[in-house]
Amino acid sequence: AQSVTQPDIHITVSEGASLELRCNYSYGATPYLFWYVQSPGQGLQLLLKYFSGDTLVQGIKGFEAEFKRSQSSFNLRKPSVHWSDAAEYFCAVAFKAAGNKLTFGGGTRVLVKP
Amino acid sequence: KAGVTQTPRYLIKTRGQQVTLSCSPISGHRSVSWYQQTPGQGLQFLFEYFSETQRNKGNFPGRFSGRQFSNSRSEMNVSTLELGDSALYLCASSLPPWTDTDTQYFGPGTRLTVL
């Protein structure tokens, strides 16, 4: 079955440390890939997206993600986290043929320790 | 440019009632999608509208319906509310036809509580 998996439900990281959030998808074709962030009580904000081309994608707030076709992964990274990065992060996929339907992973909640 | 707006932000209803949620897309955006977010099921696609036509539909019962107006504003309706319909309902807008350079922008959501 087609799915998006975020293996880590919670991650705790110290302020200033690096962060990596994992995302794997299970689809026959390469989908379009997204990372969104959601702060408490808020909607979703797009961090970055991958459609084609360079497999290392830069986003807002210092985030980047790398698409690895061989591993069906699209992991999100940040070299040095700030307390304001505490939020829930969602990986999502879409297919052009399916219109604007996004399929989301279960999310990873990031806690930042001072 | 103003973002996606959703009204109301919070809503409390009782079982059996019906509810209508509203979404105004970013100016110039013509596609509106709706998502339901719950702790148990996560984020799930409800439906998408473009040019007043439903273009795509998720796996939800017929109690969930929507429509889009000529100004691209969209409403979704849930009839005969059940406790399990308590959720954050998110609206997203984009510029179709869906191209490689475009994406969806989300509103703040409507928090629906069914008692």
PDB file of C-alpha atoms in Angstrom:
ATOM      1  CA  ALA A   1       0.000   0.000   0.000  1.00  0.00           C
ATOM      2  CA  GLN A   2       1.156   3.526  -0.735  1.00  0.00           C
ATOM      3  CA  SER A   3       2.330   5.265   2.411  1.00  0.00           C
ATOM      4  CA  VAL A   4       4.518   7.942   3.961  1.00  0.00           C
ATOM      5  CA  THR A   5       6.385   6.992   7.114  1.00  0.00           C
ATOM      6  CA  GLN A   6       8.015   9.185   9.677  1.00  0.00           C
ATOM      7  CA  PRO A   7       9.626   6.649  12.025  1.00  0.00           C
ATOM      8  CA  ASP A   8      10.256   9.051  14.898  1.00  0.00           C
ATOM      9  CA  ILE A   9       7.189  10.271  16.752  1.00  0.00           C
ATOM     10  CA  HIS A  10       9.185  12.450  19.142  1.00  0.00           C
ATOM     11  CA  ILE A  11      12.700  13.835  19.005  1.00  0.00           C
ATOM     12  CA  THR A  12      14.390  15.858  21.726  1.00  0.00           C
ATOM     13  CA  VAL A  13      17.399  17.920  20.765  1.00  0.00           C
ATOM     14  CA  SER A  14      19.518  20.469  22.607  1.00  0.00           C
ATOM     15  CA  GLU A  15      19.560  24.031  21.363  1.00  0.00           C
ATOM     16  CA  GLY A  16      22.487  24.469  18.998  1.00  0.00           C
ATOM     17  CA  ALA A  17      22.681  20.778  18.148  1.00  0.00           C
ATOM     18  CA  SER A  18      21.939  19.359  14.725  1.00  0.00           C
ATOM     19  CA  LEU A  19      18.590  17.858  13.796  1.00  0.00           C
ATOM     20  CA  GLU A  20      17.611  15.197  11.298  1.00  0.00           C
ATOM     21  CA  LEU A  21      14.056  14.057  10.705  1.00  0.00           C
ATOM     22  CA  ARG A  22      13.424  10.942   8.672  1.00  0.00           C
ATOM     23  CA  CYS A  23      10.818  10.396   5.992  1.00  0.00           C
ATOM     24  CA  ASN A  24      10.305   7.340   3.809  1.00  0.00           C
ATOM     25  CA  TYR A  25       7.668   6.786   1.175  1.00  0.00           C
ATOM     26  CA  SER A  26       6.322   3.709  -0.499  1.00  0.00           C
ATOM     27  CA  TYR A  27       5.156   4.454  -4.017  1.00  0.00           C
ATOM     28  CA  GLY A  28       5.788   3.006  -7.450  1.00  0.00           C
ATOM     29  CA  ALA A  29       6.858   6.293  -8.943  1.00  0.00           C
ATOM     30  CA  THR A  30       8.825   9.200  -7.543  1.00  0.00           C
ATOM     31  CA  PRO A  31       6.367  11.611  -5.989  1.00  0.00           C
ATOM     32  CA  TYR A  32       6.680  15.294  -5.352  1.00  0.00           C
ATOM     33  CA  LEU A  33       7.977  15.709  -1.813  1.00  0.00           C
ATOM     34  CA  PHE A  34       7.328  18.324   0.831  1.00  0.00           C
ATOM     35  CA  TRP A  35       8.148  19.163   4.415  1.00  0.00           C
ATOM     36  CA  TYR A  36       5.707  21.256   6.437  1.00  0.00           C
ATOM     37  CA  VAL A  37       5.976  22.570   9.996  1.00  0.00           C
ATOM     38  CA  GLN A  38       3.107  23.153  12.393  1.00  0.00           C
ATOM     39  CA  SER A  39       3.397  25.187  15.580  1.00  0.00           C
ATOM     40  CA  PRO A  40       0.801  24.631  18.313  1.00  0.00           C
ATOM     41  CA  GLY A  41      -2.607  25.927  17.315  1.00  0.00           C
ATOM     42  CA  GLN A  42      -1.388  26.918  13.874  1.00  0.00           C
ATOM     43  CA  GLY A  43      -1.782  25.741  10.313  1.00  0.00           C
ATOM     44  CA  LEU A  44       0.955  24.199   8.210  1.00  0.00           C
ATOM     45  CA  GLN A  45       3.867  26.204   6.877  1.00  0.00           C
ATOM     46  CA  LEU A  46       5.869  24.923   3.923  1.00  0.00           C
ATOM     47  CA  LEU A  47       9.564  24.487   4.720  1.00  0.00           C
ATOM     48  CA  LEU A  48      10.732  23.122   1.377  1.00  0.00           C
ATOM     49  CA  LYS A  49       9.764  20.985  -1.572  1.00  0.00           C
ATOM     50  CA  TYR A  50      11.348  18.692  -4.138  1.00  0.00           C
ATOM     51  CA  PHE A  51       9.956  18.327  -7.615  1.00  0.00           C
ATOM     52  CA  SER A  52      13.014  17.451  -9.709  1.00  0.00           C
ATOM     53  CA  GLY A  53      16.649  18.367 -10.288  1.00  0.00           C
ATOM     54  CA  ASP A  54      19.175  18.805  -7.528  1.00  0.00           C
ATOM     55  CA  THR A  55      18.443  16.255  -4.815  1.00  0.00           C
ATOM     56  CA  LEU A  56      19.610  18.576  -2.029  1.00  0.00           C
ATOM     57  CA  VAL A  57      16.931  21.178  -1.441  1.00  0.00           C
ATOM     58  CA  GLN A  58      17.270  24.327   0.611  1.00  0.00           C
ATOM     59  CA  GLY A  59      14.298  25.701   2.482  1.00  0.00           C
ATOM     60  CA  ILE A  60      13.334  28.421   4.874  1.00  0.00           C
ATOM     61  CA  LYS A  61      14.546  28.826   8.455  1.00  0.00           C
ATOM     62  CA  GLY A  62      17.874  27.141   7.637  1.00  0.00           C
ATOM     63  CA  PHE A  63      16.386  23.738   6.811  1.00  0.00           C
ATOM     64  CA  GLU A  64      17.488  21.478   3.990  1.00  0.00           C
ATOM     65  CA  ALA A  65      16.403  18.072   2.771  1.00  0.00           C
ATOM     66  CA  GLU A  66      17.977  15.419   0.626  1.00  0.00           C
ATOM     67  CA  PHE A  67      16.071  13.161  -1.736  1.00  0.00           C
ATOM     68  CA  LYS A  68      17.544   9.672  -2.072  1.00  0.00           C
ATOM     69  CA  ARG A  69      15.732   7.695  -4.739  1.00  0.00           C
ATOM     70  CA  SER A  70      17.483   4.425  -3.890  1.00  0.00           C
ATOM     71  CA  GLN A  71      16.261   4.640  -0.299  1.00  0.00           C
ATOM     72  CA  SER A  72      12.874   6.221  -1.049  1.00  0.00           C
ATOM     73  CA  SER A  73      13.750   8.833   1.541  1.00  0.00           C
ATOM     74  CA  PHE A  74      13.489  12.577   1.934  1.00  0.00           C
ATOM     75  CA  ASN A  75      15.142  13.457   5.233  1.00  0.00           C
ATOM     76  CA  LEU A  76      15.050  16.937   6.714  1.00  0.00           C
ATOM     77  CA  ARG A  77      18.095  18.464   8.392  1.00  0.00           C
ATOM     78  CA  LYS A  78      19.135  21.576  10.231  1.00  0.00           C
ATOM     79  CA  PRO A  79      22.735  22.130  11.376  1.00  0.00           C
ATOM     80  CA  SER A  80      21.909  24.092  14.526  1.00  0.00           C
ATOM     81  CA  VAL A  81      18.440  24.207  16.069  1.00  0.00           C
ATOM     82  CA  HIS A  82      16.918  27.177  17.818  1.00  0.00           C
ATOM     83  CA  TRP A  83      14.326  27.064  20.576  1.00  0.00           C
ATOM     84  CA  SER A  84      11.802  28.399  18.042  1.00  0.00           C
ATOM     85  CA  ASP A  85      12.185  25.208  15.992  1.00  0.00           C
ATOM     86  CA  ALA A  86      10.141  23.309  18.565  1.00  0.00           C
ATOM     87  CA  ALA A  87       7.087  22.210  16.586  1.00  0.00           C
ATOM     88  CA  GLU A  88       5.623  19.266  14.716  1.00  0.00           C
ATOM     89  CA  TYR A  89       7.061  18.425  11.325  1.00  0.00           C
ATOM     90  CA  PHE A  90       5.214  16.644   8.553  1.00  0.00           C
ATOM     91  CA  CYS A  91       6.547  15.010   5.442  1.00  0.00           C
ATOM     92  CA  ALA A  92       4.090  14.856   2.542  1.00  0.00           C
ATOM     93  CA  VAL A  93       3.961  13.489  -0.989  1.00  0.00           C
ATOM     94  CA  ALA A  94       1.862  14.267  -4.022  1.00  0.00           C
ATOM     95  CA  PHE A  95       1.481  13.085  -7.586  1.00  0.00           C
ATOM     96  CA  LYS A  96       0.685  15.405 -10.410  1.00  0.00           C
ATOM     97  CA  ALA A  97      -1.803  12.918 -11.806  1.00  0.00           C
ATOM     98  CA  ALA A  98      -3.689  12.970  -8.495  1.00  0.00           C
ATOM     99  CA  GLY A  99      -4.155  16.704  -8.530  1.00  0.00           C
ATOM    100  CA  ASN A 100      -3.525  18.591  -5.334  1.00  0.00           C
ATOM    101  CA  LYS A 101      -3.973  15.686  -2.944  1.00  0.00           C
ATOM    102  CA  LEU A 102      -1.218  15.593  -0.347  1.00  0.00           C
ATOM    103  CA  THR A 103      -0.580  12.415   1.605  1.00  0.00           C
ATOM    104  CA  PHE A 104       1.073  13.098   4.931  1.00  0.00           C
ATOM    105  CA  GLY A 105       3.267  11.118   7.258  1.00  0.00           C
ATOM    106  CA  GLY A 106       2.288  10.832  10.894  1.00  0.00           C
ATOM    107  CA  GLY A 107       4.496  13.720  11.960  1.00  0.00           C
ATOM    108  CA  THR A 108       7.502  14.128  14.239  1.00  0.00           C
ATOM    109  CA  ARG A 109       7.250  16.344  17.299  1.00  0.00           C
ATOM    110  CA  VAL A 110      10.504  18.139  18.034  1.00  0.00           C
ATOM    111  CA  LEU A 111      11.313  19.332  21.547  1.00  0.00           C
ATOM    112  CA  VAL A 112      14.253  21.676  22.047  1.00  0.00           C
ATOM    113  CA  LYS A 113      16.132  21.631  25.339  1.00  0.00           C
ATOM    114  CA  PRO A 114      17.840  24.842  26.482  1.00  0.00           C
TER     115      PRO A 114
ATOM    116  CA  LYS B   1      -0.646  39.454  -0.059  1.00  0.00           C
ATOM    117  CA  ALA B   2      -3.038  38.076   2.529  1.00  0.00           C
ATOM    118  CA  GLY B   3      -2.848  34.386   3.312  1.00  0.00           C
ATOM    119  CA  VAL B   4      -5.542  31.772   3.430  1.00  0.00           C
ATOM    120  CA  THR B   5      -8.260  32.701   5.882  1.00  0.00           C
ATOM    121  CA  GLN B   6     -10.636  30.322   7.593  1.00  0.00           C
ATOM    122  CA  THR B   7     -13.733  31.118   9.594  1.00  0.00           C
ATOM    123  CA  PRO B   8     -14.683  30.501  12.242  1.00  0.00           C
ATOM    124  CA  ARG B   9     -11.468  29.589  14.059  1.00  0.00           C
ATOM    125  CA  TYR B  10     -13.270  27.655  16.778  1.00  0.00           C
ATOM    126  CA  LEU B  11     -16.614  25.932  16.823  1.00  0.00           C
ATOM    127  CA  ILE B  12     -18.490  23.818  19.332  1.00  0.00           C
ATOM    128  CA  LYS B  13     -21.421  21.698  18.184  1.00  0.00           C
ATOM    129  CA  THR B  14     -23.422  18.799  19.557  1.00  0.00           C
ATOM    130  CA  ARG B  15     -23.931  15.399  18.017  1.00  0.00           C
ATOM    131  CA  GLY B  16     -26.482  15.335  15.241  1.00  0.00           C
ATOM    132  CA  GLN B  17     -26.063  18.963  14.304  1.00  0.00           C
ATOM    133  CA  GLN B  18     -24.547  20.156  11.059  1.00  0.00           C
ATOM    134  CA  VAL B  19     -21.747  22.645  10.547  1.00  0.00           C
ATOM    135  CA  THR B  20     -20.404  24.822   7.736  1.00  0.00           C
ATOM    136  CA  LEU B  21     -16.807  25.974   7.586  1.00  0.00           C
ATOM    137  CA  SER B  22     -15.515  28.680   5.274  1.00  0.00           C
ATOM    138  CA  CYS B  23     -12.212  29.186   3.491  1.00  0.00           C
ATOM    139  CA  SER B  24     -11.004  32.179   1.503  1.00  0.00           C
ATOM    140  CA  PRO B  25      -7.965  31.372  -0.640  1.00  0.00           C
ATOM    141  CA  ILE B  26      -5.010  33.596  -1.375  1.00  0.00           C
ATOM    142  CA  SER B  27      -5.939  36.190  -3.962  1.00  0.00           C
ATOM    143  CA  GLY B  28      -5.533  34.721  -7.427  1.00  0.00           C
ATOM    144  CA  HIS B  29      -5.543  31.118  -6.223  1.00  0.00           C
ATOM    145  CA  ARG B  30      -8.290  29.068  -7.755  1.00  0.00           C
ATOM    146  CA  SER B  31      -7.829  25.656  -6.196  1.00  0.00           C
ATOM    147  CA  VAL B  32      -8.941  24.906  -2.644  1.00  0.00           C
ATOM    148  CA  SER B  33      -8.301  21.680  -0.773  1.00  0.00           C
ATOM    149  CA  TRP B  34      -9.589  20.578   2.610  1.00  0.00           C
ATOM    150  CA  TYR B  35      -7.890  18.346   5.166  1.00  0.00           C
ATOM    151  CA  GLN B  36      -8.939  16.878   8.487  1.00  0.00           C
ATOM    152  CA  GLN B  37      -6.380  16.589  11.277  1.00  0.00           C
ATOM    153  CA  THR B  38      -6.999  14.371  14.297  1.00  0.00           C
ATOM    154  CA  PRO B  39      -4.615  12.881  16.869  1.00  0.00           C
ATOM    155  CA  GLY B  40      -5.581   9.361  15.870  1.00  0.00           C
ATOM    156  CA  GLN B  41      -5.713   9.551  12.080  1.00  0.00           C
ATOM    157  CA  GLY B  42      -3.334  12.436  11.435  1.00  0.00           C
ATOM    158  CA  LEU B  43      -3.782  14.622   8.377  1.00  0.00           C
ATOM    159  CA  GLN B  44      -6.225  13.275   5.836  1.00  0.00           C
ATOM    160  CA  PHE B  45      -7.339  14.703   2.510  1.00  0.00           C
ATOM    161  CA  LEU B  46     -11.044  15.482   2.262  1.00  0.00           C
ATOM    162  CA  PHE B  47     -11.548  17.031  -1.176  1.00  0.00           C
ATOM    163  CA  GLU B  48     -10.294  19.555  -3.681  1.00  0.00           C
ATOM    164  CA  TYR B  49     -12.216  22.136  -5.678  1.00  0.00           C
ATOM    165  CA  PHE B  50     -11.203  24.028  -8.778  1.00  0.00           C
ATOM    166  CA  SER B  51     -13.429  26.302 -10.815  1.00  0.00           C
ATOM    167  CA  GLU B  52     -16.434  25.367  -8.684  1.00  0.00           C
ATOM    168  CA  THR B  53     -15.977  21.668  -9.474  1.00  0.00           C
ATOM    169  CA  GLN B  54     -14.851  18.922  -7.164  1.00  0.00           C
ATOM    170  CA  ARG B  55     -11.692  17.578  -8.729  1.00  0.00           C
ATOM    171  CA  ASN B  56     -10.633  15.012  -6.174  1.00  0.00           C
ATOM    172  CA  LYS B  57     -12.160  13.364  -3.125  1.00  0.00           C
ATOM    173  CA  GLY B  58     -10.732  11.514  -0.169  1.00  0.00           C
ATOM    174  CA  ASN B  59     -12.157   8.534   1.647  1.00  0.00           C
ATOM    175  CA  PHE B  60     -14.772  10.187   3.835  1.00  0.00           C
ATOM    176  CA  PRO B  61     -18.486   9.443   4.222  1.00  0.00           C
ATOM    177  CA  GLY B  62     -21.095  11.410   2.315  1.00  0.00           C
ATOM    178  CA  ARG B  63     -21.818  13.491   5.429  1.00  0.00           C
ATOM    179  CA  PHE B  64     -18.791  15.522   4.400  1.00  0.00           C
ATOM    180  CA  SER B  65     -19.431  17.779   1.456  1.00  0.00           C
ATOM    181  CA  GLY B  66     -18.093  20.959   0.010  1.00  0.00           C
ATOM    182  CA  ARG B  67     -18.526  23.550  -2.643  1.00  0.00           C
ATOM    183  CA  GLN B  68     -16.669  26.378  -4.256  1.00  0.00           C
ATOM    184  CA  PHE B  69     -18.020  29.717  -5.366  1.00  0.00           C
ATOM    185  CA  SER B  70     -17.163  31.759  -8.425  1.00  0.00           C
ATOM    186  CA  ASN B  71     -14.797  33.921  -6.368  1.00  0.00           C
ATOM    187  CA  SER B  72     -12.902  30.734  -5.374  1.00  0.00           C
ATOM    188  CA  ARG B  73     -14.061  30.868  -1.766  1.00  0.00           C
ATOM    189  CA  SER B  74     -14.971  27.438  -0.504  1.00  0.00           C
ATOM    190  CA  GLU B  75     -17.192  25.980   2.158  1.00  0.00           C
ATOM    191  CA  MET B  76     -17.311  22.523   3.616  1.00  0.00           C
ATOM    192  CA  ASN B  77     -20.297  21.068   5.375  1.00  0.00           C
ATOM    193  CA  VAL B  78     -20.567  18.199   7.798  1.00  0.00           C
ATOM    194  CA  SER B  79     -24.039  16.907   8.498  1.00  0.00           C
ATOM    195  CA  THR B  80     -25.212  14.747  11.382  1.00  0.00           C
ATOM    196  CA  LEU B  81     -22.108  15.397  13.422  1.00  0.00           C
ATOM    197  CA  GLU B  82     -20.468  12.558  15.312  1.00  0.00           C
ATOM    198  CA  LEU B  83     -18.019  12.751  18.199  1.00  0.00           C
ATOM    199  CA  GLY B  84     -15.284  11.502  15.881  1.00  0.00           C
ATOM    200  CA  ASP B  85     -15.674  14.554  13.681  1.00  0.00           C
ATOM    201  CA  SER B  86     -13.922  16.631  16.330  1.00  0.00           C
ATOM    202  CA  ALA B  87     -10.804  17.783  14.550  1.00  0.00           C
ATOM    203  CA  LEU B  88      -8.813  20.635  13.125  1.00  0.00           C
ATOM    204  CA  TYR B  89     -10.027  21.304   9.598  1.00  0.00           C
ATOM    205  CA  LEU B  90      -7.414  22.838   7.374  1.00  0.00           C
ATOM    206  CA  CYS B  91      -7.906  24.561   4.070  1.00  0.00           C
ATOM    207  CA  ALA B  92      -5.157  25.013   1.492  1.00  0.00           C
ATOM    208  CA  SER B  93      -5.075  27.020  -1.707  1.00  0.00           C
ATOM    209  CA  SER B  94      -2.916  26.867  -4.805  1.00  0.00           C
ATOM    210  CA  LEU B  95      -2.663  27.997  -8.412  1.00  0.00           C
ATOM    211  CA  PRO B  96      -3.785  25.251 -10.786  1.00  0.00           C
ATOM    212  CA  PRO B  97      -3.178  23.759 -13.178  1.00  0.00           C
ATOM    213  CA  TRP B  98      -0.812  22.173 -10.747  1.00  0.00           C
ATOM    214  CA  THR B  99       2.668  22.773 -11.995  1.00  0.00           C
ATOM    215  CA  ASP B 100       6.115  21.879 -10.888  1.00  0.00           C
ATOM    216  CA  THR B 101       6.629  25.296  -9.438  1.00  0.00           C
ATOM    217  CA  ASP B 102       3.530  25.584  -7.363  1.00  0.00           C
ATOM    218  CA  THR B 103       2.440  24.314  -4.023  1.00  0.00           C
ATOM    219  CA  GLN B 104      -0.327  24.508  -1.490  1.00  0.00           C
ATOM    220  CA  TYR B 105      -0.555  27.158   1.211  1.00  0.00           C
ATOM    221  CA  PHE B 106      -2.475  26.365   4.354  1.00  0.00           C
ATOM    222  CA  GLY B 107      -4.761  28.455   6.504  1.00  0.00           C
ATOM    223  CA  PRO B 108      -4.752  28.402  10.335  1.00  0.00           C
ATOM    224  CA  GLY B 109      -7.595  25.921  10.497  1.00  0.00           C
ATOM    225  CA  THR B 110     -10.979  25.664  12.177  1.00  0.00           C
ATOM    226  CA  ARG B 111     -11.026  23.716  15.424  1.00  0.00           C
ATOM    227  CA  LEU B 112     -14.336  21.826  15.602  1.00  0.00           C
ATOM    228  CA  THR B 113     -15.399  20.230  18.869  1.00  0.00           C
ATOM    229  CA  VAL B 114     -18.412  17.927  18.867  1.00  0.00           C
ATOM    230  CA  LEU B 115     -20.021  17.287  22.260  1.00  0.00           C
TER     231      LEU B 115
END
